[in-house]
mmCIF file of C-alpha atoms in Angstrom:
data_model
loop_
_atom_site.group_PDB
_atom_site.id
_atom_site.type_symbol
_atom_site.label_atom_id
_atom_site.label_comp_id
_atom_site.label_asym_id
_atom_site.label_seq_id
_atom_site.Cartn_x
_atom_site.Cartn_y
_atom_site.Cartn_z
ATOM 1 C CA MET A 1 2.660 -31.904 0.164
ATOM 2 C CA LEU A 2 2.402 -28.329 2.224
ATOM 3 C CA HIS A 3 3.874 -28.843 5.853
ATOM 4 C CA GLY A 4 5.485 -26.494 8.122
ATOM 5 C CA ASP A 5 6.952 -26.972 11.450
ATOM 6 C CA MET A 6 7.629 -25.056 14.680
ATOM 7 C CA THR A 7 10.744 -23.606 13.055
ATOM 8 C CA GLY A 8 8.793 -21.432 10.754
ATOM 9 C CA SER A 9 10.073 -23.375 7.671
ATOM 10 C CA VAL A 10 7.846 -24.184 4.687
ATOM 11 C CA ASP A 11 8.140 -26.460 1.709
ATOM 12 C CA ALA A 12 8.423 -24.828 -1.535
ATOM 13 C CA ILE A 13 5.378 -25.286 -3.829
ATOM 14 C CA PRO A 14 6.232 -27.399 -7.022
ATOM 15 C CA LEU A 15 5.788 -25.506 -10.002
ATOM 16 C CA SER A 16 3.238 -28.302 -11.253
ATOM 17 C CA ASN A 17 1.008 -27.809 -8.383
ATOM 18 C CA LEU A 18 1.477 -23.855 -8.664
ATOM 19 C CA SER A 19 -0.134 -24.139 -12.100
ATOM 20 C CA LEU A 20 -3.283 -25.561 -10.390
ATOM 21 C CA SER A 21 -3.882 -22.162 -8.600
ATOM 22 C CA LEU A 22 -4.114 -20.539 -11.808
ATOM 23 C CA LEU A 23 -7.150 -22.577 -12.979
ATOM 24 C CA PRO A 24 -9.853 -20.256 -11.114
ATOM 25 C CA ALA A 25 -8.273 -17.224 -13.131
ATOM 26 C CA LEU A 26 -8.384 -19.219 -16.224
ATOM 27 C CA VAL A 27 -12.088 -19.787 -15.747
ATOM 28 C CA VAL A 28 -12.867 -16.355 -14.878
ATOM 29 C CA ILE A 29 -10.795 -15.308 -18.188
ATOM 30 C CA ALA A 30 -12.868 -17.696 -20.261
ATOM 31 C CA ILE A 31 -16.015 -16.215 -18.847
ATOM 32 C CA LEU A 32 -15.086 -12.789 -19.808
ATOM 33 C CA ARG A 33 -13.929 -13.446 -23.342
ATOM 34 C CA ARG A 34 -17.160 -15.774 -23.801
ATOM 35 C CA TRP A 35 -19.159 -12.414 -22.708
ATOM 36 C CA SER A 36 -16.772 -10.169 -24.592
ATOM 37 C CA ALA A 37 -16.235 -8.460 -21.050
ATOM 38 C CA GLY A 38 -12.381 -7.980 -21.212
ATOM 39 C CA GLY A 39 -10.899 -11.325 -21.106
ATOM 40 C CA GLY A 40 -7.711 -10.122 -23.036
ATOM 41 C CA ALA A 41 -7.140 -7.580 -20.535
ATOM 42 C CA ALA A 42 -7.379 -10.137 -17.670
ATOM 43 C CA LEU A 43 -5.176 -12.566 -19.399
ATOM 44 C CA TYR A 44 -2.682 -9.864 -19.677
ATOM 45 C CA GLY A 45 -2.830 -8.835 -16.249
ATOM 46 C CA VAL A 46 -2.582 -12.712 -14.925
ATOM 47 C CA GLY A 47 0.805 -13.001 -17.059
ATOM 48 C CA ARG A 48 1.862 -9.815 -16.187
ATOM 49 C CA MET A 49 1.115 -10.649 -12.615
ATOM 50 C CA VAL A 50 3.441 -13.934 -12.893
ATOM 51 C CA LEU A 51 6.469 -12.197 -14.907
ATOM 52 C CA GLN A 52 6.610 -9.242 -12.335
ATOM 53 C CA LEU A 53 6.489 -11.560 -9.351
ATOM 54 C CA ALA A 54 9.123 -13.884 -10.888
ATOM 55 C CA LEU A 55 11.320 -10.999 -11.585
ATOM 56 C CA VAL A 56 10.859 -9.633 -7.974
ATOM 57 C CA GLY A 57 11.731 -12.789 -6.650
ATOM 58 C CA TYR A 58 15.026 -12.702 -8.335
ATOM 59 C CA VAL A 59 15.797 -9.091 -7.426
ATOM 60 C CA LEU A 60 14.932 -9.924 -3.860
ATOM 61 C CA THR A 61 17.311 -12.831 -3.827
ATOM 62 C CA PHE A 62 19.878 -10.304 -5.064
ATOM 63 C CA ILE A 63 19.003 -7.636 -2.622
ATOM 64 C CA PHE A 64 18.764 -10.081 0.549
ATOM 65 C CA GLY A 65 22.193 -11.694 -0.446
ATOM 66 C CA THR A 66 24.113 -8.416 -0.532
ATOM 67 C CA GLY A 67 22.316 -7.082 2.641
ATOM 68 C CA HIS A 68 24.548 -3.704 1.888
ATOM 69 C CA PRO A 69 22.568 -0.475 3.533
ATOM 70 C CA VAL A 70 23.228 1.309 0.313
ATOM 71 C CA VAL A 71 21.421 -1.171 -1.825
ATOM 72 C CA VAL A 72 18.572 -1.183 0.825
ATOM 73 C CA PHE A 73 18.470 2.398 0.952
ATOM 74 C CA ALA A 74 18.408 2.384 -2.945
ATOM 75 C CA THR A 75 15.319 -0.074 -2.923
ATOM 76 C CA LEU A 76 13.520 1.874 -0.549
ATOM 77 C CA THR A 77 13.874 5.333 -2.156
ATOM 78 C CA VAL A 78 12.539 4.020 -5.619
ATOM 79 C CA MET A 79 9.816 2.297 -3.687
ATOM 80 C CA LEU A 80 8.843 5.563 -2.289
ATOM 81 C CA ALA A 81 9.129 7.532 -5.518
ATOM 82 C CA ALA A 82 6.848 4.888 -7.536
ATOM 83 C CA ALA A 83 4.260 5.142 -4.599
ATOM 84 C CA GLY A 84 4.206 9.017 -4.807
ATOM 85 C CA TRP A 85 3.664 9.050 -8.450
ATOM 86 C CA ILE A 86 1.179 5.942 -8.584
ATOM 87 C CA SER A 87 -0.702 7.784 -5.843
ATOM 88 C CA LEU A 88 -1.484 10.679 -8.105
ATOM 89 C CA ARG A 89 -3.384 8.645 -10.847
ATOM 90 C CA PRO A 90 -6.915 10.481 -10.118
ATOM 91 C CA LEU A 91 -5.099 14.001 -10.655
ATOM 92 C CA ALA A 92 -3.447 13.066 -14.090
ATOM 93 C CA ARG A 93 -3.516 16.746 -15.217
ATOM 94 C CA ARG A 94 -1.757 18.051 -12.242
ATOM 95 C CA ARG A 95 0.145 14.915 -11.455
ATOM 96 C CA ARG A 96 3.478 16.894 -11.583
ATOM 97 C CA ALA A 97 2.930 19.863 -9.844
ATOM 98 C CA VAL A 98 1.578 17.885 -6.853
ATOM 99 C CA TYR A 99 3.884 15.067 -6.841
ATOM 100 C CA PRO A 100 6.367 16.753 -4.409
ATOM 101 C CA ARG A 101 3.286 16.969 -1.911
ATOM 102 C CA ALA A 102 2.451 13.257 -2.166
ATOM 103 C CA LEU A 103 5.999 12.309 -2.132
ATOM 104 C CA ALA A 104 6.448 14.494 1.320
ATOM 105 C CA ALA A 105 3.182 13.002 2.606
ATOM 106 C CA ILE A 106 3.992 9.434 2.058
ATOM 107 C CA GLY A 107 7.618 10.093 3.432
ATOM 108 C CA ALA A 108 6.519 11.495 6.530
ATOM 109 C CA GLY A 109 3.624 9.024 7.148
ATOM 110 C CA GLY A 110 5.546 6.069 5.670
ATOM 111 C CA VAL A 111 8.847 6.469 6.459
ATOM 112 C CA SER A 112 8.163 7.221 10.082
ATOM 113 C CA THR A 113 6.056 4.421 10.621
ATOM 114 C CA LEU A 114 8.697 1.925 9.073
ATOM 115 C CA VAL A 115 11.531 3.236 11.148
ATOM 116 C CA LEU A 116 9.372 2.702 14.327
ATOM 117 C CA VAL A 117 8.410 -0.719 13.577
ATOM 118 C CA SER A 118 11.407 -1.995 12.331
ATOM 119 C CA GLN A 119 13.834 -0.278 14.458
ATOM 120 C CA GLY A 120 11.502 -0.355 17.577
ATOM 121 C CA VAL A 121 9.014 -3.090 17.798
ATOM 122 C CA LEU A 122 11.314 -5.839 15.905
ATOM 123 C CA ALA A 123 14.530 -4.167 16.693
ATOM 124 C CA ALA A 124 16.176 -5.352 13.283
ATOM 125 C CA ASP A 125 19.562 -6.719 13.681
ATOM 126 C CA PRO A 126 21.341 -5.283 11.531
ATOM 127 C CA TRP A 127 19.505 -2.286 11.613
ATOM 128 C CA HIS A 128 19.451 -2.226 7.833
ATOM 129 C CA ASP A 129 17.998 -5.859 7.502
ATOM 130 C CA PRO A 130 16.817 -5.953 3.716
ATOM 131 C CA THR A 131 14.658 -9.000 4.979
ATOM 132 C CA VAL A 132 12.854 -6.848 7.342
ATOM 133 C CA LEU A 133 12.943 -3.243 5.863
ATOM 134 C CA ILE A 134 11.991 -4.136 2.253
ATOM 135 C CA PRO A 135 8.813 -6.200 2.814
ATOM 136 C CA LEU A 136 7.726 -3.774 5.644
ATOM 137 C CA GLY A 137 8.506 -0.924 3.463
ATOM 138 C CA GLY A 138 6.257 -2.199 0.613
ATOM 139 C CA MET A 139 3.386 -2.754 2.670
ATOM 140 C CA VAL A 140 3.786 0.600 4.664
ATOM 141 C CA PHE A 141 4.442 2.523 1.309
ATOM 142 C CA ALA A 142 1.556 0.704 -0.571
ATOM 143 C CA SER A 143 -0.921 1.590 2.279
ATOM 144 C CA SER A 144 0.032 5.389 2.485
ATOM 145 C CA MET A 145 -0.130 5.443 -1.342
ATOM 146 C CA ASN A 146 -3.728 4.196 -1.601
ATOM 147 C CA ALA A 147 -4.673 6.623 1.273
ATOM 148 C CA VAL A 148 -3.287 9.682 -0.366
ATOM 149 C CA SER A 149 -4.772 8.777 -3.713
ATOM 150 C CA LEU A 150 -8.146 8.313 -2.400
ATOM 151 C CA SER A 151 -7.809 11.575 -0.321
ATOM 152 C CA ALA A 152 -6.666 13.390 -3.459
ATOM 153 C CA GLU A 153 -9.658 12.200 -5.444
ATOM 154 C CA ARG A 154 -12.039 12.892 -3.029
ATOM 155 C CA LEU A 155 -10.727 16.235 -2.013
ATOM 156 C CA ASP A 156 -10.549 17.431 -5.660
ATOM 157 C CA ALA A 157 -14.383 15.915 -6.153
ATOM 158 C CA GLU A 158 -15.701 18.029 -3.140
ATOM 159 C CA LEU A 159 -13.985 21.213 -3.848
ATOM 160 C CA ALA A 160 -14.907 20.602 -7.587
ATOM 161 C CA ARG A 161 -18.736 21.054 -6.631
ATOM 162 C CA GLY A 162 -17.978 24.070 -4.560
ATOM 163 C CA ALA A 163 -17.301 22.885 -1.068
ATOM 164 C CA ALA A 164 -15.078 24.558 1.329
ATOM 165 C CA TYR A 165 -11.854 23.375 2.181
ATOM 166 C CA HIS A 166 -12.542 22.984 5.784
ATOM 167 C CA ASP A 167 -15.554 20.959 4.741
ATOM 168 C CA ALA A 168 -13.966 18.849 2.118
ATOM 169 C CA ARG A 169 -10.994 17.640 4.364
ATOM 170 C CA PRO A 170 -12.646 15.470 6.803
ATOM 171 C CA ILE A 171 -14.615 14.092 4.029
ATOM 172 C CA ALA A 172 -11.655 13.175 2.175
ATOM 173 C CA MET A 173 -9.852 11.963 5.283
ATOM 174 C CA ARG A 174 -12.765 9.450 6.179
ATOM 175 C CA SER A 175 -12.897 8.140 2.287
ATOM 176 C CA ALA A 176 -9.056 7.713 2.664
ATOM 177 C CA LEU A 177 -9.319 5.488 5.522
ATOM 178 C CA ILE A 178 -12.147 3.404 4.420
ATOM 179 C CA PRO A 179 -10.250 0.517 3.460
ATOM 180 C CA GLN A 180 -8.139 0.337 6.472
ATOM 181 C CA VAL A 181 -11.150 1.009 9.030
ATOM 182 C CA ASN A 182 -12.852 -2.174 7.074
ATOM 183 C CA SER A 183 -9.893 -4.195 7.329
ATOM 184 C CA LEU A 184 -9.893 -3.596 11.288
ATOM 185 C CA PHE A 185 -13.284 -4.658 11.456
ATOM 186 C CA ALA A 186 -13.182 -7.709 9.294
ATOM 187 C CA VAL A 187 -9.648 -8.958 10.659
ATOM 188 C CA GLY A 188 -10.309 -12.313 12.383
ATOM 189 C CA LEU A 189 -14.064 -12.293 11.589
ATOM 190 C CA VAL A 190 -14.219 -12.290 7.531
ATOM 191 C CA SER A 191 -10.418 -12.680 7.163
ATOM 192 C CA LEU A 192 -7.199 -14.053 8.213
ATOM 193 C CA PRO A 193 -4.922 -11.640 6.785
ATOM 194 C CA GLY A 194 -2.099 -12.678 4.199
ATOM 195 C CA MET A 195 0.804 -12.449 7.104
ATOM 196 C CA MET A 196 -0.888 -14.360 9.486
ATOM 197 C CA THR A 197 -2.163 -17.078 7.145
ATOM 198 C CA GLY A 198 1.477 -17.140 5.953
ATOM 199 C CA GLN A 199 2.898 -17.650 9.227
ATOM 200 C CA ILE A 200 0.389 -20.284 10.240
ATOM 201 C CA LEU A 201 0.816 -21.975 6.951
ATOM 202 C CA SER A 202 4.832 -22.159 7.910
ATOM 203 C CA GLY A 203 4.212 -23.494 11.390
ATOM 204 C CA ILE A 204 4.298 -20.221 13.581
ATOM 205 C CA PRO A 205 1.773 -20.831 16.590
ATOM 206 C CA PRO A 206 -1.548 -18.852 16.202
ATOM 207 C CA LEU A 207 -0.905 -16.398 18.916
ATOM 208 C CA ILE A 208 2.411 -15.498 17.879
ATOM 209 C CA ALA A 209 1.124 -14.978 14.556
ATOM 210 C CA VAL A 210 -1.578 -12.903 15.940
ATOM 211 C CA ARG A 211 0.914 -10.662 17.688
ATOM 212 C CA TYR A 212 2.722 -9.853 14.408
ATOM 213 C CA GLN A 213 -0.753 -9.420 12.857
ATOM 214 C CA VAL A 214 -1.697 -6.904 15.069
ATOM 215 C CA MET A 215 1.542 -5.083 14.517
ATOM 216 C CA VAL A 216 0.906 -4.929 10.762
ATOM 217 C CA MET A 217 -2.703 -3.831 11.266
ATOM 218 C CA ALA A 218 -1.548 -0.914 13.472
ATOM 219 C CA MET A 219 1.433 -0.169 11.208
ATOM 220 C CA LEU A 220 -0.899 0.025 7.813
ATOM 221 C CA PHE A 221 -3.445 2.114 9.498
ATOM 222 C CA GLY A 222 -1.233 4.452 11.282
ATOM 223 C CA ALA A 223 0.766 5.117 7.979
ATOM 224 C CA ALA A 224 -2.181 5.385 5.973
ATOM 225 C CA GLY A 225 -3.779 7.976 8.257
ATOM 226 C CA MET A 226 -0.778 10.383 8.862
ATOM 227 C CA SER A 227 0.087 10.309 5.044
ATOM 228 C CA ALA A 228 -3.568 11.210 4.176
ATOM 229 C CA ALA A 229 -3.502 13.926 6.791
ATOM 230 C CA CYS A 230 -0.105 15.463 5.579
ATOM 231 C CA PHE A 231 -1.356 15.245 2.133
ATOM 232 C CA LEU A 232 -4.285 17.054 2.947
ATOM 233 C CA ALA A 233 -2.596 19.864 5.097
ATOM 234 C CA LEU A 234 -0.264 20.103 2.283
ATOM 235 C CA GLN A 235 -2.725 20.627 -0.286
ATOM 236 C CA ARG A 236 -4.622 23.565 1.654
ATOM 237 C CA PRO A 237 -2.281 26.269 0.074
ATOM 238 C CA ARG A 238 -3.403 25.404 -3.213
ATOM 239 C CA TYR A 239 -6.665 26.713 -3.020
ATOM 240 C CA PRO A 240 -7.786 30.577 -2.539
ATOM 241 C CA ALA A 241 -9.271 31.976 0.098
ATOM 242 C CA SER A 242 -12.600 31.637 -1.098
ATOM 243 C CA HIS A 243 -12.336 27.790 -0.716
ATOM 244 C CA GLU A 244 -11.458 28.277 2.680
ATOM 245 C CA ASN A 245 -14.866 29.914 3.600
ATOM 246 C CA PRO A 246 -17.497 30.786 0.820
ATOM 247 C CA GLY A 247 -19.006 33.071 3.436
ATOM 248 C CA GLN A 248 -16.120 35.553 4.000
ATOM 249 C CA GLU A 249 -16.087 36.722 0.353
ATOM 250 C CA SER A 250 -19.997 37.461 0.298
ATOM 251 C CA ALA A 251 -19.954 39.016 3.715
ATOM 252 C CA ALA A 252 -17.323 41.426 2.618
#
């Protein structure tokens, strides 16, 4: 039985109990197969998820065990590089050309936010504590990655239909932040986010868990917004002057 205490410890879930959590997923997979709606892909996805998380558990155990700053920075670098590449899935044909800009944008918004939160808010001790930097880095880089991806897709779509860059940019920025803004409105009313739920389950008092969740929500919104803004700003030189203001060319 799951139980926690005020020290923040939590019992491990037995594998036999953990397997029960897969039942709803298996029901959905069965429905998909019955309706010929992609049950095989869903089954592969669930299996891959379990395997990847199991491997990540072993990797994190090693990283947390060493605690060496070089290992921590190497891990964060790999995470950042992967986030930059994945963020450009909507721009498959120009992925390599745009990648440096996406990487710079995620680095600017994500790394600065990670440093502020880990060193200023949480005062990590030691400053390279992997149990702080790695989980927070994952959340920050993922938020920045999604924002860059959404902004890239929407900016391209607006420019493709003939919009000027200055008209397309605010539309792309708003689109990039839709998930984060929705989360800001929904938290506490529709959902209790993962970190807060996990802390409450582990025995942390709700009012303390709320403080951490406020930190996380502000962190994710800030990282996403800054990364999207940096990416859109870096994208501006790619487009000819006619995209800046189509009226200039006709007026001339």
